[in-house]
mmCIF file of C-alpha atoms in Angstrom:
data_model
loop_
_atom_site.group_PDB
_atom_site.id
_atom_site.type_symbol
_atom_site.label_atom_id
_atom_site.label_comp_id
_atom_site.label_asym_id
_atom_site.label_seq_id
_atom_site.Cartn_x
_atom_site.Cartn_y
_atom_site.Cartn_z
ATOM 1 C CA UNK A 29 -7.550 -45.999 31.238
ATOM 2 C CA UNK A 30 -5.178 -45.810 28.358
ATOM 3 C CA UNK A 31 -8.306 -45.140 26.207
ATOM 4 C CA UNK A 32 -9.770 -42.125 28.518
ATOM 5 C CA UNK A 33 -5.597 -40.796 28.136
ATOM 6 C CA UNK A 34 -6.106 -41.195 24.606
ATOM 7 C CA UNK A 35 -9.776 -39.537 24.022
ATOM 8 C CA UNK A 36 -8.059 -36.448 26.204
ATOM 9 C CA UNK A 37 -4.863 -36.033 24.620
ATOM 10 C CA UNK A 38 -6.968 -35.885 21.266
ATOM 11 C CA UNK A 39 -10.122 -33.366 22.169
ATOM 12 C CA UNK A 40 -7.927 -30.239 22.513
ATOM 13 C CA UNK A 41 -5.588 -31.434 19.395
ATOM 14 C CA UNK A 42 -9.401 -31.304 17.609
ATOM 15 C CA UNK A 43 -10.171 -27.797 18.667
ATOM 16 C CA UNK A 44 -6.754 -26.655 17.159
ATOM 17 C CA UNK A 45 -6.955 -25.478 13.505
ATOM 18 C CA UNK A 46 -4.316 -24.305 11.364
ATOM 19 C CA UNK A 47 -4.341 -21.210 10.597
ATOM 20 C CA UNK A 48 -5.237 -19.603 7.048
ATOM 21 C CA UNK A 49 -1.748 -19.093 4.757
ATOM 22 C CA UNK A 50 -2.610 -16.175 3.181
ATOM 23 C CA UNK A 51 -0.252 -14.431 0.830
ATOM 24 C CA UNK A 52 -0.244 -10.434 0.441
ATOM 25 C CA UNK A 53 1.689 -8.216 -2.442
ATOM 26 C CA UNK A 54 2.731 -6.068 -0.200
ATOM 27 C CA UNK A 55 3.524 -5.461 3.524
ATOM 28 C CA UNK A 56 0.950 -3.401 4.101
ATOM 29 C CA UNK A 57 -1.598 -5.612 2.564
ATOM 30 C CA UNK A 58 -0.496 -7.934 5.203
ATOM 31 C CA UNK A 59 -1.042 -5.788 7.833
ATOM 32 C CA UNK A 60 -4.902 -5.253 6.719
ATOM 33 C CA UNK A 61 -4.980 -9.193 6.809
ATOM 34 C CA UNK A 62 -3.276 -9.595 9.931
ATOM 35 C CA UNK A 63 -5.825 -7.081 11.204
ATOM 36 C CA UNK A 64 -8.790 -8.654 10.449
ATOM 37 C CA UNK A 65 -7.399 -12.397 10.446
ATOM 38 C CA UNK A 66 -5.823 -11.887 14.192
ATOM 39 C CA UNK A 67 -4.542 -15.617 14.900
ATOM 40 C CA UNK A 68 -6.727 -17.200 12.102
ATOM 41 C CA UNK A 69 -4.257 -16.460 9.300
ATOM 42 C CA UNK A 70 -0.557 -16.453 8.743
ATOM 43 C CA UNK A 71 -0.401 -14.096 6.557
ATOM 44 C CA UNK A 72 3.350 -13.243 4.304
ATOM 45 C CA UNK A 73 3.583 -10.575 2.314
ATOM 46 C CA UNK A 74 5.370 -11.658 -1.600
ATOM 47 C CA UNK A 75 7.565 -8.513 -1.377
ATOM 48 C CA UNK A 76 9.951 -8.586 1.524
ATOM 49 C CA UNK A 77 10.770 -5.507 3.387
ATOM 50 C CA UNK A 78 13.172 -3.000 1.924
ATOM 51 C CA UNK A 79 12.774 -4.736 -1.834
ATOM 52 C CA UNK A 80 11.053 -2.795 -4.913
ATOM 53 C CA UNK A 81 7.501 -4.224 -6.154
ATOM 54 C CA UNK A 82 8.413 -2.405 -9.429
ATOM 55 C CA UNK A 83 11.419 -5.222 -10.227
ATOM 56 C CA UNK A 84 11.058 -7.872 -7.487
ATOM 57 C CA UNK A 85 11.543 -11.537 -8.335
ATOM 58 C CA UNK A 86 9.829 -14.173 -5.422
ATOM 59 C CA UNK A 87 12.354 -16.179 -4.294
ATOM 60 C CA UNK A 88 11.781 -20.137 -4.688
ATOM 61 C CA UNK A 89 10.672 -20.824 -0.842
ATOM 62 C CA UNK A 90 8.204 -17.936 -1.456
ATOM 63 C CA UNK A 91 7.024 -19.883 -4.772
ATOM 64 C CA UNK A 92 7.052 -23.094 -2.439
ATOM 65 C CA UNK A 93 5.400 -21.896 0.313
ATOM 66 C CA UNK A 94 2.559 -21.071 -1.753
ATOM 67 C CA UNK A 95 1.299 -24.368 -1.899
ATOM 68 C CA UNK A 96 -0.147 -24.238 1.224
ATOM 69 C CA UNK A 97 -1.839 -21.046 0.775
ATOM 70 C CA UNK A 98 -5.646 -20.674 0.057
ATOM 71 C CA UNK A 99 -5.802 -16.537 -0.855
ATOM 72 C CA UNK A 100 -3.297 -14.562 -2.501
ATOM 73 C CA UNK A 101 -4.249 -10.485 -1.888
ATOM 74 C CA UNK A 102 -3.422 -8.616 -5.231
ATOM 75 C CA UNK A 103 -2.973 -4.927 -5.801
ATOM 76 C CA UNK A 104 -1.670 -4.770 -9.121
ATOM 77 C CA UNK A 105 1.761 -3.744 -8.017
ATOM 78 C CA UNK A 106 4.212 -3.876 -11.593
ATOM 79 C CA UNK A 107 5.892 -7.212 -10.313
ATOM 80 C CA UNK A 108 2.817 -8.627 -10.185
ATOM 81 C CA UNK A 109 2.368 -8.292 -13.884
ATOM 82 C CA UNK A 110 5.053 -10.863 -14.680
ATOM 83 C CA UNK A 111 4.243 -13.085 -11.850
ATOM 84 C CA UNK A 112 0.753 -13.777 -11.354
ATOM 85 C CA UNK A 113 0.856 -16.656 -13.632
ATOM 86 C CA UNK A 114 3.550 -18.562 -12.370
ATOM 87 C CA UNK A 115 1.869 -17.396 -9.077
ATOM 88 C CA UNK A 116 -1.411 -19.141 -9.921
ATOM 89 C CA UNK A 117 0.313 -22.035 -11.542
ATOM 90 C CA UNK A 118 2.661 -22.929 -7.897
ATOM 91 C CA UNK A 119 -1.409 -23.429 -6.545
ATOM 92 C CA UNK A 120 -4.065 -23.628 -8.571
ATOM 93 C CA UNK A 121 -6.518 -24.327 -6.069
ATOM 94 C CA UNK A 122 -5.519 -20.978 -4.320
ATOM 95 C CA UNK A 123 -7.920 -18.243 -4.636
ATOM 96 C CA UNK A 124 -7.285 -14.773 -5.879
ATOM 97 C CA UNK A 125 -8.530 -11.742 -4.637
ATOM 98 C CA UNK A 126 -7.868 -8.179 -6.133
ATOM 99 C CA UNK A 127 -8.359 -5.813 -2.993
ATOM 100 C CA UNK A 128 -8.662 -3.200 -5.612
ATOM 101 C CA UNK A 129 -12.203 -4.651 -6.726
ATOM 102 C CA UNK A 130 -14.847 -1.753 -6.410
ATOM 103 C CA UNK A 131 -12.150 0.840 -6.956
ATOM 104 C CA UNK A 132 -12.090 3.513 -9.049
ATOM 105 C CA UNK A 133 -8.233 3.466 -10.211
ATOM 106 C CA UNK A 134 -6.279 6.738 -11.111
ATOM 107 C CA UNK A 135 -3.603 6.562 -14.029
ATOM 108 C CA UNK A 136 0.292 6.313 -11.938
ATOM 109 C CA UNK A 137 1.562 9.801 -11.516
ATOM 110 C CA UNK A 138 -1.916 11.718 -12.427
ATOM 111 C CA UNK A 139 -3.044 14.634 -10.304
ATOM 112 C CA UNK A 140 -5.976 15.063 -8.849
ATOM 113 C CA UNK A 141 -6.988 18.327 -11.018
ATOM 114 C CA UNK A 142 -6.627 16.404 -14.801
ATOM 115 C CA UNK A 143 -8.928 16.729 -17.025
ATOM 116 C CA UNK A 144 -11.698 14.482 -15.384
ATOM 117 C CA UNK A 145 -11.351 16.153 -12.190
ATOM 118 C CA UNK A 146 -9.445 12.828 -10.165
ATOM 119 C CA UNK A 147 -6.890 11.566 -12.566
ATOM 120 C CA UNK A 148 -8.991 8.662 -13.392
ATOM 121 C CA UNK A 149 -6.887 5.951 -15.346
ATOM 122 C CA UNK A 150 -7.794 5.321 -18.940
ATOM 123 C CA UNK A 151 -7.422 2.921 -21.543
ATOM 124 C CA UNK A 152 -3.891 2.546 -22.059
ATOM 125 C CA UNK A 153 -2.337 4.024 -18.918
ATOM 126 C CA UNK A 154 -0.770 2.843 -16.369
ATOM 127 C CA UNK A 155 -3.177 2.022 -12.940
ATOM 128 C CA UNK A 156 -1.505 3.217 -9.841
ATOM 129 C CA UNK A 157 -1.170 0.265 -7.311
ATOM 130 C CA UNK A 158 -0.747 2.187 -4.452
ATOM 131 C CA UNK A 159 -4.618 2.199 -3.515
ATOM 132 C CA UNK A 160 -3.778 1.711 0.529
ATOM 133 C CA UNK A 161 -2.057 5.025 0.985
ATOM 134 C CA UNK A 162 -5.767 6.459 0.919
ATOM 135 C CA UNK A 163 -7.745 5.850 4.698
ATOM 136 C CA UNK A 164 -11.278 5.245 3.054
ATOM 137 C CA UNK A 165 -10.202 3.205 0.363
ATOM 138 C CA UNK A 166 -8.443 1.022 2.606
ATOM 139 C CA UNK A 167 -12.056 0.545 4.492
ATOM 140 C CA UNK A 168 -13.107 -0.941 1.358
ATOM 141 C CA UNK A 169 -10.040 -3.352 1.113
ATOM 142 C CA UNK A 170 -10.778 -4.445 4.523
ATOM 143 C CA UNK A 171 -14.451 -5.077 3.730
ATOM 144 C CA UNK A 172 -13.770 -7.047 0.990
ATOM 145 C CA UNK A 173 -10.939 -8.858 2.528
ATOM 146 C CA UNK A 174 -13.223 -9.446 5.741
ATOM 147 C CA UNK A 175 -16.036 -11.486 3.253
ATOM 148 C CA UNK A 176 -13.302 -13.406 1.361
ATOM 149 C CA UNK A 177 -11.650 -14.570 4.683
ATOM 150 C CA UNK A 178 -15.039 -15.413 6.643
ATOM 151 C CA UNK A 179 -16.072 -17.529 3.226
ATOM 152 C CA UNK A 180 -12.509 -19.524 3.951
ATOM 153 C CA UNK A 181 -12.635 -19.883 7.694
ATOM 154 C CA UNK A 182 -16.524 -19.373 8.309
ATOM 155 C CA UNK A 183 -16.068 -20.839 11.852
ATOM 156 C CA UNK A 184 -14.439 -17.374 12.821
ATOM 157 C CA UNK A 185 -16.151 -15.319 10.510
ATOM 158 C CA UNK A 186 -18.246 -13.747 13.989
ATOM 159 C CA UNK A 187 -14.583 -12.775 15.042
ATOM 160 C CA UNK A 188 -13.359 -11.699 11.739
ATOM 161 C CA UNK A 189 -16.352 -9.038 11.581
ATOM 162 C CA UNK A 190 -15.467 -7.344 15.371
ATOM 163 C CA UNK A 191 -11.623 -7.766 13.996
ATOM 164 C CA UNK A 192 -12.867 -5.942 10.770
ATOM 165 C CA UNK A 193 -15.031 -3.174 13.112
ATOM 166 C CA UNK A 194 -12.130 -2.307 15.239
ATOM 167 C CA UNK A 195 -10.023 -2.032 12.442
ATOM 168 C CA UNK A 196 -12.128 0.116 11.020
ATOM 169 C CA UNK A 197 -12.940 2.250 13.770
ATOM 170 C CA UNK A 198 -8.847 2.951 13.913
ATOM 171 C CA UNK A 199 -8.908 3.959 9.903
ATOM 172 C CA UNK A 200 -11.699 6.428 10.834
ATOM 173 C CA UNK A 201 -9.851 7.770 13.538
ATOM 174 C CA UNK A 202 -6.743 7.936 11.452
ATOM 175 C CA UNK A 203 -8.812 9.788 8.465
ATOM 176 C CA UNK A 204 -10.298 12.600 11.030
ATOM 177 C CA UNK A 205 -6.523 13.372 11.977
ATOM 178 C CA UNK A 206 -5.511 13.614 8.926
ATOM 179 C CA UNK A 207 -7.797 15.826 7.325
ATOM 180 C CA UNK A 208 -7.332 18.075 11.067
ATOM 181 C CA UNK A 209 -3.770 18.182 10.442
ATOM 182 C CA UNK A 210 -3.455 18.710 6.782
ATOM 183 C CA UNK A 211 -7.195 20.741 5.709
ATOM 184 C CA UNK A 212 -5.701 24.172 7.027
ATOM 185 C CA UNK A 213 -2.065 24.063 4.753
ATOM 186 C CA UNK A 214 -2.263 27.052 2.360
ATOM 187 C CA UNK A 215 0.257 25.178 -0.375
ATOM 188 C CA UNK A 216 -1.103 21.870 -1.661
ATOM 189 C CA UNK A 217 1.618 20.692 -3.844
ATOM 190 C CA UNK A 218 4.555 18.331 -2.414
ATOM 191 C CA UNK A 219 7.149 16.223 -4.968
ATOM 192 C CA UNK A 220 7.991 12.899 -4.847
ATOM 193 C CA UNK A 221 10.484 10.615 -6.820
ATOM 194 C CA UNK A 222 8.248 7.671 -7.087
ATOM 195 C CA UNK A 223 4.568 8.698 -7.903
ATOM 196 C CA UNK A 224 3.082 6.582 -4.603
ATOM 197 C CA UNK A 225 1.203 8.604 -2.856
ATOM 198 C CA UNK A 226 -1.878 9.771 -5.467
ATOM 199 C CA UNK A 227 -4.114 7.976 -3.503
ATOM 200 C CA UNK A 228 -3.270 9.804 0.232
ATOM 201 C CA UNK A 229 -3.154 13.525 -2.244
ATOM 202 C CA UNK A 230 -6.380 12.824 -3.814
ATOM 203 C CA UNK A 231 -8.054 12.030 -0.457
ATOM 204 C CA UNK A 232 -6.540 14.980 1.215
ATOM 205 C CA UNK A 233 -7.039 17.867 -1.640
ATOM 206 C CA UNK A 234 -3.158 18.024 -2.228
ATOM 207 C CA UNK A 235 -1.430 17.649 -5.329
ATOM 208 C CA UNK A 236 1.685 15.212 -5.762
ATOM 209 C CA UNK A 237 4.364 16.653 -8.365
ATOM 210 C CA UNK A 238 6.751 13.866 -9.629
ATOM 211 C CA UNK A 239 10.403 13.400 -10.620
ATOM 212 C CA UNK A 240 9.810 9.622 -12.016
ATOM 213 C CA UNK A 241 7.717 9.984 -15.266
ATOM 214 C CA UNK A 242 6.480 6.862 -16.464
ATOM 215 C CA UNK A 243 9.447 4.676 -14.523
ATOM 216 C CA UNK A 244 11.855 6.849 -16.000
ATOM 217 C CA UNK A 245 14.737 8.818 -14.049
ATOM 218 C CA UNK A 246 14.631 12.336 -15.780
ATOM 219 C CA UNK A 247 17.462 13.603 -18.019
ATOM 220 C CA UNK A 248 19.327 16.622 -17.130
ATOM 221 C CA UNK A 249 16.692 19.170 -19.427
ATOM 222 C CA UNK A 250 13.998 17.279 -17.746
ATOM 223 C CA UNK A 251 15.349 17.720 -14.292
ATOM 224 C CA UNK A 252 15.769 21.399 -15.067
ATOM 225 C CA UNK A 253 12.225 21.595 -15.589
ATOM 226 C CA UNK A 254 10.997 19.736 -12.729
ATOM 227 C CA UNK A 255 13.042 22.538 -10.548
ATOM 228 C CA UNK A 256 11.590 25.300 -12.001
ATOM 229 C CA UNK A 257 7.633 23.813 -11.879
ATOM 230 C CA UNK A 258 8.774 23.228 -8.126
ATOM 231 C CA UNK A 259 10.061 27.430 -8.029
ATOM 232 C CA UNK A 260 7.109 28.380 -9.958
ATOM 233 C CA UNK A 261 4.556 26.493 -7.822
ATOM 234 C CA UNK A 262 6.452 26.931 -4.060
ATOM 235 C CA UNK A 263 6.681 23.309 -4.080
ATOM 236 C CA UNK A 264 8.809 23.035 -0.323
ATOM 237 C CA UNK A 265 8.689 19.463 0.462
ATOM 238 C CA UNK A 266 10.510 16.442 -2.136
ATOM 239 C CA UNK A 267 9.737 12.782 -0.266
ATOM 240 C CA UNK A 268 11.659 9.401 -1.409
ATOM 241 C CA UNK A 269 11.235 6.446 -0.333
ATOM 242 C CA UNK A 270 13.765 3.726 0.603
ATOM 243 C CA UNK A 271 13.032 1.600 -2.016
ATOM 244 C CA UNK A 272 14.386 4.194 -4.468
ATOM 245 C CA UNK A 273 17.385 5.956 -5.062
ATOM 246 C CA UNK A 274 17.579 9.523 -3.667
ATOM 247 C CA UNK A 275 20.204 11.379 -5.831
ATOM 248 C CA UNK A 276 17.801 13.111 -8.202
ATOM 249 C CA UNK A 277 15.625 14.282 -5.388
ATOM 250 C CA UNK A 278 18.192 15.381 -3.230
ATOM 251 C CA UNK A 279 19.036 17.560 -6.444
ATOM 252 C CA UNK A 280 16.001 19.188 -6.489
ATOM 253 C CA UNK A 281 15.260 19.795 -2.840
ATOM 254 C CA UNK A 282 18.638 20.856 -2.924
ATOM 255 C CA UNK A 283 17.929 23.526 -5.417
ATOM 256 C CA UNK A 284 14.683 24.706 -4.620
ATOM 257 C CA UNK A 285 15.890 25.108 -0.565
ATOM 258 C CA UNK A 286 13.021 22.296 0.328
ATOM 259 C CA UNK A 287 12.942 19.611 2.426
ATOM 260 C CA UNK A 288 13.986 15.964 1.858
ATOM 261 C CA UNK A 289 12.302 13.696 3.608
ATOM 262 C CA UNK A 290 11.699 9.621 3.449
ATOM 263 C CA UNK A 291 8.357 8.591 3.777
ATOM 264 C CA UNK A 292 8.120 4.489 3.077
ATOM 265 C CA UNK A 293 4.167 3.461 1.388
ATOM 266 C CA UNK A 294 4.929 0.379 2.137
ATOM 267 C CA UNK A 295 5.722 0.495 6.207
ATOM 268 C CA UNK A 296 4.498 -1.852 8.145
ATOM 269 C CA UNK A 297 2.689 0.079 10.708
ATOM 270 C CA UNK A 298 0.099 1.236 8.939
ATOM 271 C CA UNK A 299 -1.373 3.933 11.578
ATOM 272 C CA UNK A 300 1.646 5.139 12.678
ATOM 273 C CA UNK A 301 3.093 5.630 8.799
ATOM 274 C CA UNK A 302 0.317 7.599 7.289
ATOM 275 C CA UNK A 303 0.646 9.593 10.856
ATOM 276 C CA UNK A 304 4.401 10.201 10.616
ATOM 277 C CA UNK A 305 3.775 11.421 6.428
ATOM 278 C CA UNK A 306 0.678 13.854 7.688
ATOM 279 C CA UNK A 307 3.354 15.757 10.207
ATOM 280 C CA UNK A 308 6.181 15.493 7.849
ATOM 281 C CA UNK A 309 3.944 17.117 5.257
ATOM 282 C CA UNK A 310 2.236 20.041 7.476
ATOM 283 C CA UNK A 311 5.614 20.730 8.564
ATOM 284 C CA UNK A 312 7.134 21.259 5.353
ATOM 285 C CA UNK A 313 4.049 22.973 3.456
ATOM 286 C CA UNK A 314 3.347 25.713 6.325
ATOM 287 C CA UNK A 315 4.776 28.876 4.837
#
């Protein structure tokens, strides 16, 4: 009898696995996992809510609790630059993957009509990160993300895929919205402090104009410029995000009689972000 107790007390402990520790850059990049992983993976993202990826520094439980990861989701975000070797290091049996694989990068802060036609980076310029702000290209994050997690937990990988498919049916759905809400705008150009959003103008056909050059707050002369490219070119709409600080494009929204507005790329709720910056932008480029 005590045997029988045993044998049942241990079958349904048997069935249980732990779930995958996966490690993202950023919060959004855990939502994707999250997504696709459902209950499979506990997924943390390295930089916490509210903090800058530009200057972030993991805290020591974060380095801890990367020993019992086994994928770390890169995006190439700056802090990332600094880290990824002492990130490696903390587990060197964890696996890396670059969600940007595939991707055709842009150069931080380019706009979509440079020279090449989509502000492709080049040799020597600085990649922009910020690769999820764009609907399709997050399809092809997901994809990849889908394969790397059904080679670590092949048991699931049947769920992973229909996780994947419904995720991807919402991106779609979130894509056709988009381009409903923003195709008819007559004025294409909107600033920002922090160049973030290249990705989401590129898709879209609209043009991102910004105050941060190359990391850089802009001096006074600078700053005078910037306002009267923004005159010149009707620019209406000047976004921040929290991460940043808001004084320079206050200033210019300020002086051009545009609209301020926060917009966060790195929300957690990824439909219901990219929603919130589509309405915020038709509402402040209608004429």
């Amino acid at each position: 009898m005590r045997k029988l107790l045993l044998l049942l007390m241990l079958v349904p402990a048997a069935g249980l696995a732990e779930p995958l520790r996966v490690f993202a850059s950023v919060v959004p990049i855990q939502t994707f996992v999250e997504k696709i992983g459902g209950e499979h993976v506990d997924a943390r993202a390295m930089v916490r809510p509210g903090f800058n990826p530009q200057t972030y520094d993991p805290t020591p439980q974060q380095i801890s609790a990367l020993a019992g990861a086994v994928l770390y989701v890169r995006t190439g975000v700056p802090f990332e630059d600094a880290w990824m070797e002492r990130i490696r290091s903390a587990n060197p049996g964890m696996e890396v993957l670059d969600a940007r694989e595939g991707i055709r990068l842009r150069a931080l802060g380019a706009h979509a009509d440079d020279e090449d036609g989509r502000g492709a980076a080049h040799h020597g310029d600085e990649q922009d990160p910020h690769v999820w702000t764009s609907p399709p290209l997050v399809r092809h994050m997901v994809r990849v993300s889908r394969d790397k997690l059904s080679t670590l937990d092949p048991a699931h990988a049947a769920e992973l895929a229909r996780n994947h498919d419904a995720f991807v049916a919402e991106l779609d759905a979130l894509d056709r919205d988009l381009r409903a809400l923003l195709d008819p705008l007559p004025n294409r150009r909107f600033m920002v402090f922090h160049p973030a959003w290249g990705y989401f103008a590129d898709t879209y056909g609209l043009t991102q104009v910004p105050i941060e050059r190359e990391g850089k707050r802009p001096g006074a002369r600078a700053l005078a410029a910037l306002i009267e490219q923004a005159k010149r070119e009707q620019v209406r709409a000047v976004f921040v995000q929290p991460q940043f600080a808001k004084r320079h494009a206050r200033q210019v929204a300020k002086a051009i009689d545009g609209v301020e507005d926060a917009v966060d790329p790195l929300a957690a709720d990824y439909d219901a972000n990219l929603r919130h910056v589509g309405r915020e932008l038709a509402r402040a480029l209608q004429p």
